[in-house]
Coordinates of C-alpha atoms and ligand atoms in Angstrom, one line a residue:
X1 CA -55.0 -36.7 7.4
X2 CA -58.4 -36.9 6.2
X3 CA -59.6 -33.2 4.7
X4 CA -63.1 -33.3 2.9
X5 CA -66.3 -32.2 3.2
X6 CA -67.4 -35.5 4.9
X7 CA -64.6 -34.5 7.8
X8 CA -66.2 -34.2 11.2
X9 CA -66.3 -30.3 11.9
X10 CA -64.6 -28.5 15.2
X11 CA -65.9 -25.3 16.6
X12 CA -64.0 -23.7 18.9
X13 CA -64.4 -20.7 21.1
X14 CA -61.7 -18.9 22.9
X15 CA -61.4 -17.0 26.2
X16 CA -58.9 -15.6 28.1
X17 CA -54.8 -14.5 27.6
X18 CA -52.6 -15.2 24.4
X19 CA -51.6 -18.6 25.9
X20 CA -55.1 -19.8 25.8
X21 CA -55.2 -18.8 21.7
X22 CA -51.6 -21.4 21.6
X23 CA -53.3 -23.9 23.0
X24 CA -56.6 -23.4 20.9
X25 CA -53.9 -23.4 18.0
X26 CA -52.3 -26.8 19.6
X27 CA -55.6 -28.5 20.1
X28 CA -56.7 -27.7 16.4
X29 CA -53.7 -29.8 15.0
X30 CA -54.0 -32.4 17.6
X31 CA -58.1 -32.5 16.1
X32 CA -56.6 -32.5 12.3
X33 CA -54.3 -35.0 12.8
X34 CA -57.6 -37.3 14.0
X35 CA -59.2 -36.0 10.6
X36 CA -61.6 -33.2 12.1
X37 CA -61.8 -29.9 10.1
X38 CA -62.4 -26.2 11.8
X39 CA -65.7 -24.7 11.4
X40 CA -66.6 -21.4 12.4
X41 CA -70.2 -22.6 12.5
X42 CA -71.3 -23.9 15.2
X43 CA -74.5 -25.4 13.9
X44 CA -72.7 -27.9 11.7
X45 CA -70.0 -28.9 14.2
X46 CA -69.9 -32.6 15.7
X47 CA -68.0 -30.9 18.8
X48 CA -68.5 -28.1 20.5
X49 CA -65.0 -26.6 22.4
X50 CA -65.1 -23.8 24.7
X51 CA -61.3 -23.1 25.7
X52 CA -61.9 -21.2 29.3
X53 CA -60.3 -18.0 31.3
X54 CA -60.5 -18.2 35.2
X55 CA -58.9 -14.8 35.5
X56 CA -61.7 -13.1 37.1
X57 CA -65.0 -14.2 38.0
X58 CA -67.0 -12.2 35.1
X59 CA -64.9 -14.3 32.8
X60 CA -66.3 -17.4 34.5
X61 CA -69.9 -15.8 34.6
X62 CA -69.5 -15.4 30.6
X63 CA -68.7 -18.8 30.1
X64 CA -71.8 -20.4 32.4
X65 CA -73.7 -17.6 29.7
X66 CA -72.2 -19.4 26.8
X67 CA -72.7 -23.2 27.7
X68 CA -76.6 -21.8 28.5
X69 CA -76.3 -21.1 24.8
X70 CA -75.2 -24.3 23.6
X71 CA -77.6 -26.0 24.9
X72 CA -80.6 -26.2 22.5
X73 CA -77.7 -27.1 20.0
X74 CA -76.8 -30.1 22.0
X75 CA -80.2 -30.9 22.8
X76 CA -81.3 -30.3 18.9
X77 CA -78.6 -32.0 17.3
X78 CA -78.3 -35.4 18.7
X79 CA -74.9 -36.5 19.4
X80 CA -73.3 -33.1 18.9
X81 CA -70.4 -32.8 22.1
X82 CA -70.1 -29.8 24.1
X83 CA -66.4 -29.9 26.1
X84 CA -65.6 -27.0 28.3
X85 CA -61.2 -27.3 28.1
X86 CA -58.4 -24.9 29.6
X87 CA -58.2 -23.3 32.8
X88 CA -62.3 -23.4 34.3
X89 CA -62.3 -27.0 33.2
X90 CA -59.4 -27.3 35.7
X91 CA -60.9 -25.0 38.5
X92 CA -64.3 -26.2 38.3
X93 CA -64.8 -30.0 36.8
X94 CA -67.3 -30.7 39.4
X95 CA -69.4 -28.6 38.8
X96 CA -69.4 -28.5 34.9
X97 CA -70.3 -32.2 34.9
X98 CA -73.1 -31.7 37.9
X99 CA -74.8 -29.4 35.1
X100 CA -75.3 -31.8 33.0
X101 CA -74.7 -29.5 30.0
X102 CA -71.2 -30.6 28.9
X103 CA -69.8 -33.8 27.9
X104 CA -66.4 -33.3 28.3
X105 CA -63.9 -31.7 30.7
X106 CA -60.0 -31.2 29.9
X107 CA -57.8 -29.4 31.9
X108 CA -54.7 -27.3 29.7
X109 CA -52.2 -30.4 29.9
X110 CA -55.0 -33.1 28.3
X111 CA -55.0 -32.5 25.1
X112 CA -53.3 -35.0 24.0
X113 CA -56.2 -37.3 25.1
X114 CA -59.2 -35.1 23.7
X115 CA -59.4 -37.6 20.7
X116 CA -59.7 -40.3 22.9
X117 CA -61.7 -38.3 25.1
X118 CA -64.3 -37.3 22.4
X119 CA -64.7 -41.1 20.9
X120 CA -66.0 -42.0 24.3
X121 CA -68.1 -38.7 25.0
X122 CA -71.8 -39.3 25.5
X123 CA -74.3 -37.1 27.5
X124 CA -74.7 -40.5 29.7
X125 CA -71.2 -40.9 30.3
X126 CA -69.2 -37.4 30.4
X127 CA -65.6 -37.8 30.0
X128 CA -62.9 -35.8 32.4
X129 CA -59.0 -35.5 32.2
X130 CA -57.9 -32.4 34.4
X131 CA -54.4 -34.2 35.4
X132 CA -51.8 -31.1 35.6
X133 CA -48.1 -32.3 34.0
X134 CA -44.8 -31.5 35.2
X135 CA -43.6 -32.4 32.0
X136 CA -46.4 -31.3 29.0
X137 CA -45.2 -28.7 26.8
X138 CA -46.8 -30.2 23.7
X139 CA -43.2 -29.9 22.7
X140 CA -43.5 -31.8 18.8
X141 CA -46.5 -30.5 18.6
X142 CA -47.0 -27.2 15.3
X143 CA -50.1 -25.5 16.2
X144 CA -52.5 -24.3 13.3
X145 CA -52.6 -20.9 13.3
X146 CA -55.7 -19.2 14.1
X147 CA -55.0 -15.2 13.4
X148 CA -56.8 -13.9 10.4
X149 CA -53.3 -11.8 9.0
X150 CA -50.8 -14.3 8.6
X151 CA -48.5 -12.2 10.0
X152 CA -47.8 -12.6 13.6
X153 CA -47.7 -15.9 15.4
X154 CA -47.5 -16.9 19.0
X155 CA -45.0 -19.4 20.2
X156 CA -46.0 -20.8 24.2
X157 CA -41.7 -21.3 25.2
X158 CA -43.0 -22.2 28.9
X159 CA -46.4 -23.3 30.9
X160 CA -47.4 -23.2 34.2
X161 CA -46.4 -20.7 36.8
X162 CA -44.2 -21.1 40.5
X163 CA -44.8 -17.6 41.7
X164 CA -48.2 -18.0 43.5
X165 CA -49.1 -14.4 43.7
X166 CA -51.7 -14.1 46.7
X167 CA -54.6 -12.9 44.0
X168 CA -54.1 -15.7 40.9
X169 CA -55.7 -18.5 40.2
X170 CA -53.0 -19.5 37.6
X171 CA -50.8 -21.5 39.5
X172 CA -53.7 -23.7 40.2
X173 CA -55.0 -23.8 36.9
X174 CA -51.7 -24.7 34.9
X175 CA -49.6 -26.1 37.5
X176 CA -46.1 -26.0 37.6
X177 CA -43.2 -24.0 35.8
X178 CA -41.9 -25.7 32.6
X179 CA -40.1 -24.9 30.1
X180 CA -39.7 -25.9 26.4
X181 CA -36.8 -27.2 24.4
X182 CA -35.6 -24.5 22.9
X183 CA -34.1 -26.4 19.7
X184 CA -38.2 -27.1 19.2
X185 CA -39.1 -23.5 19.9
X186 CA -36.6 -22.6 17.4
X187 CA -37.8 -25.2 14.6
X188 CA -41.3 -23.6 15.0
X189 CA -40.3 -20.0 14.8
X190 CA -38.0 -21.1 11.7
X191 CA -41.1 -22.3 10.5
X192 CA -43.4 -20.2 10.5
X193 CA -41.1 -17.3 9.2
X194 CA -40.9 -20.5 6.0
X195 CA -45.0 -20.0 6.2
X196 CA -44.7 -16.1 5.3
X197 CA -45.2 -15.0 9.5
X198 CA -43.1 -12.1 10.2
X199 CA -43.3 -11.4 14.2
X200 CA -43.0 -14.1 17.0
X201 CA -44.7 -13.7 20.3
X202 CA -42.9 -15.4 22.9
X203 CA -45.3 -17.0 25.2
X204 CA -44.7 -17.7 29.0
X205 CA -46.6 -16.2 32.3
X206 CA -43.2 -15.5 33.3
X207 CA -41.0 -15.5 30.0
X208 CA -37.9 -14.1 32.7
X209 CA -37.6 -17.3 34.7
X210 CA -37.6 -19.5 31.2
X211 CA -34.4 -22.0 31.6
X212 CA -33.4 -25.4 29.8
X213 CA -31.0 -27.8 31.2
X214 CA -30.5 -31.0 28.8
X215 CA -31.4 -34.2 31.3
X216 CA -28.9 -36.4 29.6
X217 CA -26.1 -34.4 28.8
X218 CA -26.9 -31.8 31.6
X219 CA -24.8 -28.9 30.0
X220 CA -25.9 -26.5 27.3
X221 CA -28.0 -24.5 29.9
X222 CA -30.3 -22.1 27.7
X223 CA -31.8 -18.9 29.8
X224 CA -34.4 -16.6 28.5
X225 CA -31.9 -14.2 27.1
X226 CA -30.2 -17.1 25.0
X227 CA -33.3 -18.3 23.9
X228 CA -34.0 -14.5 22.4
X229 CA -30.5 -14.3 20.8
X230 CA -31.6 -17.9 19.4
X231 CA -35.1 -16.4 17.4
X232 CA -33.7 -13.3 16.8
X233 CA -31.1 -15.0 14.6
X234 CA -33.3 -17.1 12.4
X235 CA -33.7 -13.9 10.1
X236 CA -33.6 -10.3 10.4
X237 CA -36.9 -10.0 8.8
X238 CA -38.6 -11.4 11.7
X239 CA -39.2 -9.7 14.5
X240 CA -39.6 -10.9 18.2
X241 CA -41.6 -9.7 20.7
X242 CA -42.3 -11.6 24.1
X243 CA -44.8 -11.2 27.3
X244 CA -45.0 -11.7 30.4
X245 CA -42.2 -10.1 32.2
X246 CA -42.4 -10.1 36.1
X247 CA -40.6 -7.0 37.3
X248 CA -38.8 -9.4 40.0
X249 CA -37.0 -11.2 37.5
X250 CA -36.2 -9.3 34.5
X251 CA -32.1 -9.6 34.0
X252 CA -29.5 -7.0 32.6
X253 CA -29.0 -9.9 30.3
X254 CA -32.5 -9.8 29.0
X255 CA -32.3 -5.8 28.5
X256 CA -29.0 -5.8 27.2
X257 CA -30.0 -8.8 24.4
X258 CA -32.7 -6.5 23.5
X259 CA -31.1 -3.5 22.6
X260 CA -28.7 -5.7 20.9
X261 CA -31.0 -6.9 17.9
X262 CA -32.7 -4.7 15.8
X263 CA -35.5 -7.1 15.3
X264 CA -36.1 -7.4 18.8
X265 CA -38.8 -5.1 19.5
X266 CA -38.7 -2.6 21.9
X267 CA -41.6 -3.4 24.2
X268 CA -42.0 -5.0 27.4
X269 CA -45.1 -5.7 29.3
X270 CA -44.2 -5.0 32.9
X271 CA -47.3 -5.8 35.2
X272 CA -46.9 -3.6 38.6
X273 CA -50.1 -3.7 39.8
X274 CA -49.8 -1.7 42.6
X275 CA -48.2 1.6 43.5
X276 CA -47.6 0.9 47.0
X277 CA -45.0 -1.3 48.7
X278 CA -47.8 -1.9 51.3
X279 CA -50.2 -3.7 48.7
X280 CA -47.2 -5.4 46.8
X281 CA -46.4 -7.2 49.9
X282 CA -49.5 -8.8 50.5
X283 CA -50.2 -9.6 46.6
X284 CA -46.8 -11.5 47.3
X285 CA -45.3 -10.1 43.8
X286 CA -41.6 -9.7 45.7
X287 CA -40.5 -6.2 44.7
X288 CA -41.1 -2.7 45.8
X289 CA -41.9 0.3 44.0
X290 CA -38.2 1.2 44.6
X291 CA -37.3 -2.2 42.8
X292 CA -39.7 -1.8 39.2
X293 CA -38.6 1.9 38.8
X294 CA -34.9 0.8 38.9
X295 CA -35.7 -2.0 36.7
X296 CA -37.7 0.9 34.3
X297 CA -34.9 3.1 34.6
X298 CA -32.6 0.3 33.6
X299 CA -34.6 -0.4 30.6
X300 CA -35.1 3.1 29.2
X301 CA -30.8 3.7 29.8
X302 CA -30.1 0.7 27.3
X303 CA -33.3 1.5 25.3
X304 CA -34.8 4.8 25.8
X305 CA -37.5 4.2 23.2
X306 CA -38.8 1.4 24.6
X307 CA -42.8 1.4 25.0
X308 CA -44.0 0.2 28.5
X309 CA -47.5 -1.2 29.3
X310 CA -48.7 -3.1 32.2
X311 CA -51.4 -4.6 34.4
X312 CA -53.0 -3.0 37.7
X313 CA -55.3 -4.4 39.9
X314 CA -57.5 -1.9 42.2
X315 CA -59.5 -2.2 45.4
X316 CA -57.1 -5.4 46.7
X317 CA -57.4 -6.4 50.1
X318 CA -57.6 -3.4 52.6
X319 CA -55.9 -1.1 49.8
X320 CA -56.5 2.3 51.5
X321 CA -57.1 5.7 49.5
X322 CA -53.1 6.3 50.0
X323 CA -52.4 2.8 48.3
X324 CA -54.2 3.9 45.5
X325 CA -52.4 7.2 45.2
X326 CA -49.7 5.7 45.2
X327 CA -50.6 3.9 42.0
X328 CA -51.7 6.5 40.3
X329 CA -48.3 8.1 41.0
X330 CA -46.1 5.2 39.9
X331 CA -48.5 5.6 36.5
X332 CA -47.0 9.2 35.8
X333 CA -43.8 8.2 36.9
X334 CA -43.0 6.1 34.4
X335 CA -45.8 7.1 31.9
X336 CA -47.4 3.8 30.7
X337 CA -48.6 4.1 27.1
X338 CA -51.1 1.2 27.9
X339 CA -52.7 -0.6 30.5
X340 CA -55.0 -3.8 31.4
X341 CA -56.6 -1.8 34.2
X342 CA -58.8 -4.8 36.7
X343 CA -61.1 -4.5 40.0
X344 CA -59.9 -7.4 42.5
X345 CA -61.8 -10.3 41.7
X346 CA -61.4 -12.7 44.8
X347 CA -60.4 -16.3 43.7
X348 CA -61.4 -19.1 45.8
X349 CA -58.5 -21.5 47.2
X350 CA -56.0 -18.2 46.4
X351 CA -53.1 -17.1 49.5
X352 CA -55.5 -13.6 49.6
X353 CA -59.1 -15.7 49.9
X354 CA -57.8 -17.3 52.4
X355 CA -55.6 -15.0 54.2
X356 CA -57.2 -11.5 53.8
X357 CA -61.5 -10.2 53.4
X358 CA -62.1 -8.8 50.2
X359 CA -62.4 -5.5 52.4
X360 CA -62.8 -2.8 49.8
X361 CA -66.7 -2.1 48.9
X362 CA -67.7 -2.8 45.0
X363 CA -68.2 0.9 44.2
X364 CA -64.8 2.2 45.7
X365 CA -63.1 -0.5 43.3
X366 CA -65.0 0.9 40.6
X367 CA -64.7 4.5 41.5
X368 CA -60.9 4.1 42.2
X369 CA -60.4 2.1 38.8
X370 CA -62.2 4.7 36.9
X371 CA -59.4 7.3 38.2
X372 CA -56.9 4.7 37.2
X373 CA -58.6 4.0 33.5
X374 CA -59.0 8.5 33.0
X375 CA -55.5 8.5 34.0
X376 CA -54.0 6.1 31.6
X377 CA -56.4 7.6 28.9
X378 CA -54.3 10.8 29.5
X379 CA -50.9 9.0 30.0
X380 CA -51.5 7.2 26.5
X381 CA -52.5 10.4 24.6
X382 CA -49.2 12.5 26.1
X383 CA -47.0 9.1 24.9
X384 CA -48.2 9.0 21.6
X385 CA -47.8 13.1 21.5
X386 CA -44.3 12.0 22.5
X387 CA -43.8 10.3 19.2
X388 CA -45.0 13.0 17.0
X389 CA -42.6 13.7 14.0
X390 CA -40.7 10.4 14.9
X391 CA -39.5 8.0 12.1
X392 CA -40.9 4.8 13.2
X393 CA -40.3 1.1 11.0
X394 CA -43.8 -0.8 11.2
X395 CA -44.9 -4.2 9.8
X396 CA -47.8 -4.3 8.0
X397 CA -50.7 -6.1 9.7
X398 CA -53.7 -5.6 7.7
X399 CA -55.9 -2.9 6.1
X400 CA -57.0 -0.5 8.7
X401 CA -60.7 -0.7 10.7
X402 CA -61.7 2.6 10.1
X403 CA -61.1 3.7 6.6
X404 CA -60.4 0.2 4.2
X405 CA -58.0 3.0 2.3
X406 CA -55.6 3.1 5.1
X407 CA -53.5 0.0 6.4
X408 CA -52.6 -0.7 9.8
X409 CA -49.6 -2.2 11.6
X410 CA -47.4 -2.2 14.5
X411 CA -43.9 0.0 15.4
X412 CA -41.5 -1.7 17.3
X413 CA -42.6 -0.4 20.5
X414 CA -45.9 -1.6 19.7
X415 CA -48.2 1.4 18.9
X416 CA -50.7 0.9 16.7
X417 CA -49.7 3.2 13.6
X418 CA -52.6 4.0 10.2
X419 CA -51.3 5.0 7.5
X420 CA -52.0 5.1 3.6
X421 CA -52.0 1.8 1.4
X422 CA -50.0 2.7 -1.4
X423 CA -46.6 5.5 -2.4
X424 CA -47.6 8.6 -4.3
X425 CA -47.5 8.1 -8.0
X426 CA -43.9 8.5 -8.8
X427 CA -42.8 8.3 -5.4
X428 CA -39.0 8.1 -4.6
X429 CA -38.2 6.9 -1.0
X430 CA -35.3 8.8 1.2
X431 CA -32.4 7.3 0.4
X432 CA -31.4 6.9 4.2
X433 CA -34.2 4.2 4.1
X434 CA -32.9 1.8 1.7
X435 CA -32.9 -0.6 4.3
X436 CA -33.1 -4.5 3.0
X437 CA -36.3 -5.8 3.3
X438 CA -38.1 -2.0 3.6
X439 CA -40.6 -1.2 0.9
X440 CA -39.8 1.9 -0.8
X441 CA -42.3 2.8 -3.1
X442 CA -45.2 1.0 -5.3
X443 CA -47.8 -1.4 -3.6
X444 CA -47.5 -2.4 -0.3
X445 CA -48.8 -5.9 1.1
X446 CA -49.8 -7.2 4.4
X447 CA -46.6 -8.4 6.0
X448 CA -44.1 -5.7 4.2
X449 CA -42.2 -3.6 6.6
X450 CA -42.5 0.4 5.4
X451 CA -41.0 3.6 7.3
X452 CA -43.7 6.0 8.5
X453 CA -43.4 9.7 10.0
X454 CA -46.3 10.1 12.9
X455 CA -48.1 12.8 12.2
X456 CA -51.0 12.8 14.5
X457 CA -52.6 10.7 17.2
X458 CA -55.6 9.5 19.2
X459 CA -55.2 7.9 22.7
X460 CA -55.2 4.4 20.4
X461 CA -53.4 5.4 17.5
X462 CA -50.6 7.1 15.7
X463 CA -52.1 8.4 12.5
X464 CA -48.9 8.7 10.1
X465 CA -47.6 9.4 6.9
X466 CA -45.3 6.8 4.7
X467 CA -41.8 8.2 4.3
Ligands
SAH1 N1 -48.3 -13.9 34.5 C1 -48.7 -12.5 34.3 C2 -50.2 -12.3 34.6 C3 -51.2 -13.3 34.2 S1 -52.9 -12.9 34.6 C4 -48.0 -11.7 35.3 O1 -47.5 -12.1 36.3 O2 -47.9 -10.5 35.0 C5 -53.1 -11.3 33.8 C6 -53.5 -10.2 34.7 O3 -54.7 -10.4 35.3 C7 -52.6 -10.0 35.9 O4 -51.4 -9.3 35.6 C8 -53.4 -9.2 36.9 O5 -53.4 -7.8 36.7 C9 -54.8 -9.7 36.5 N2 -55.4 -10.5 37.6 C10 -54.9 -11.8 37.9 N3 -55.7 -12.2 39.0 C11 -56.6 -11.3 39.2 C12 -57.7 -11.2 40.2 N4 -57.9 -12.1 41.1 N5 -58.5 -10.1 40.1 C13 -58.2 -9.1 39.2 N6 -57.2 -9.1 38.3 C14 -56.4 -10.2 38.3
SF4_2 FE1 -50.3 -15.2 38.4 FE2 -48.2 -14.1 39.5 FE3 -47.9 -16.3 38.1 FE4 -48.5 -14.0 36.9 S1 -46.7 -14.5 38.0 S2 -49.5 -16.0 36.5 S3 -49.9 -13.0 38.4 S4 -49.1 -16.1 40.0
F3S3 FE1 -57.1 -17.0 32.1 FE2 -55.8 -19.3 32.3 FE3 -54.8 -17.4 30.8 S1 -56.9 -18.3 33.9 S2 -55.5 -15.5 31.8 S3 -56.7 -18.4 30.4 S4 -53.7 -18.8 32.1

């Protein structure tokens, strides 16, 4: 590994979900390995990457903006590369190269080949690998972290996605299901605990339908609740939190590993979407209301702490004003203390662009998520009310944005607590928290676990006091 100043420079930009900033992480030590160095500036970067979200169309529209940006760098610097990677370089490789503004397109199972890929770059001869795997996990591979804090990692345990929900482009843009090793996923959450990292992300579109099966000695089947127990039992210290669950397949098994570890948090990210079994249906997600609030009640009987967030899409195909009630019901039924709220962005080549008109008029999307975004701005506010007065064990993330006297970190149902950066002089802790591994009194550093009382709150935040 070459590592000096002379070391061709990287810049890297990155759009889109957590998976996205694991594979940023994944190309980076596939680049180091080749001898090129990060930069942050873009000016003095040999190669320009742009890792791309094709989610919704305005995250598309953002990225045309960006590679408008690059190019009086490219043009300017002669023989700087511009590659547009991840999932628009999958969805749209024709027409990034017909712009003539990039010089290299590579879909989210090429990496491997970007330093190949780059070596042959030229404005005159563009370079393209968008081949989707069954088989690329980037298994061996130990990403370089990119987070600022040092704290909390992602680990990608799966990629692709077999559910083909009538609205998503993913399934096209990362192909098919497959899941990693687990003895590798392991190794890397080993070491990264060995780094000083002290919460796991498990990362899979569908984290429920993660299964291993050996090919040669075709026993030792692994599931996604085994692979938990696995992590969770690398240290105490470390905590695990995962994402996404889809509400179809979330086991018993899954909830009930859960509440069996401590250092599992108690979160899940449970995208519904919709309210109404009619909408459901034609978004193809495979459960009814009925279904998710069993599945919610099942959660909160084996861990009625747990915080729940989710996704919802409004204004999908032919949703009516009762469909969208029906949402907004389903919200205060089961009290969502956050939500990605979305307007239906049609997808072309999805089941819905081809099987149903994008029916519902721009503003009534807008108007009806508004409603959706006041509501969850009220549901949020009543959850963290909830958790006033509540003794709550939160990992120190960094200092807090606000006020640089306060720190900031993360309970283990995921609420964003402040609290103050040191003990009182002469603090003594309560003895019913002299818990291993819980700071007491003194200093406390980024990456300590501390016990905090909540003692008021925003929508955002639980402002609370160290106990
Ligand atoms: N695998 C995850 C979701 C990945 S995409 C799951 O199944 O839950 C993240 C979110 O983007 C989705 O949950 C959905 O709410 C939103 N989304 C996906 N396609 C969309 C589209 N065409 N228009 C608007 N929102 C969309
Ligand atoms: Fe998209 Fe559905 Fe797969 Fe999630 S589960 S990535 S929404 S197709
Ligand atoms: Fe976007 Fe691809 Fe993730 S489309 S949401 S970056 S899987």
């Amino acid at each position: 590994m070459v590592n000096n100043n002379n070391s061709p420079k990287v810049y890297i930009e990155t759009y889109g979900c957590q998976m996205n900033v694991n594979d940023t992480e994944v190309i980076l030590s596939i680049l180091r390995k080749e001898g090129y160095e990060r930069t942050e500036n873009m000016e003095e970067a040999s190669i320009i990457l742009v890792n791309t979200c094709s989610v919704r169309d305005n995250a598309e529209q953002r990225i045309w903006g960006r590679i408008e940006q690059f190019k009086p760098i490219r043009k300017n610097n002669k023989g700087t590369i511009v590659g547009i990677v991840g999932c628009m370089a999958e969805r749209l490789k024709d027409k990034l190269l017909e712009s003539h503004e990039v010089d290299l397109v590579a879909g989210p199972d090429s990496y491997r080949k970007l330093p190949t890929l780059i070596k042959e770059a030229s404005s005159e001869h563009p370079q393209i690998d968008i081949i989707l795997s069954k088989e690329e996990t980037y298994d061996d591979i130990m990403p370089v972290r990119i987070d600022k804090n040092g704290v909390s990692a992602f680990i990608s345990i799966m990629r692709g996605c077999n559910n083909v929900c009538s609205y998503c482009i993913v399934p096209y843009t990362r192909g098919v299901e497959r899941s990693r090793n687990p003895r590798t996923i392991v190794g890397e959450a080993r070491e990264a605990f060995r780094q000083g990292y002290r919460e796991i992300t498990l990362l899979g579109q569908n984290v429920d339908s993660y299964f291993w099966r050996d090919k040669e000695t075709a026993d030792d089947d692994v599931n996604f609740a085994q692979l938990l127990e696995m992590v969770a039992q690398i240290d105490p210290m470390l905590r695990i939190r995962f994402s996404t669950s889809h509400p179809k397949d979330i086991s018993d098994e899954v909830i009930y590993t859960m509440g069996m570890y401590e250092n599992i948090c108690k979160h899940i990210h449970f995208p519904v979407q919709s309210g109404s079994d009619r909408i459901l249906s034609k978004m193809r997600r495979r459960y009814t209301r009925e279904w998710y609030l069993e599945r919610v009640a099942k959660i909160h009987s084996v861990m009625p702490e747990c915080g729940l967030t989710t996704d919802i899409i409004s204004g999908f195909c032919s949703e009516t004003e009762e469909d969208h009630k029906q949402t907004l019901s389903l919200m205060e039924q089961v009290g969502f203390y956050y939500a990605y709220m979305f307007q239906y962005s049609e997808r072309p080549g999805t089941l819905a662009a081809k099987m149903y008109p994008d029916d519902v008029p721009p503003e009534v999307k807008t108007r009806r998520l508004n409603e959706i975004i006041a509501l969850q701005n009220k549901l949020s506010l009543k959850s963290n009310e909830n958790d006033l007065g509540k003794i709550m064990k939160v990992l120190v993330e960094g200092t807090s944005k606000r006020n640089a006297e306060e720190l900031c970190g993360r309970a283990s149902n995921n609420k964003m607590c402040v609290f103050p950066d040191r003990f009182p002089e002469g603090f003594t802790s309560y003895s019913e928290f002299e818990i291993p591994g819980i700071v007491t009194s003194g200093k406390i550093n980024i990456g300590d676990y501390v016990m905090v009382k909540a003692v008021s709150c925003t929508s955002a935040t639980l402002i609370c006091e160290l106990v």
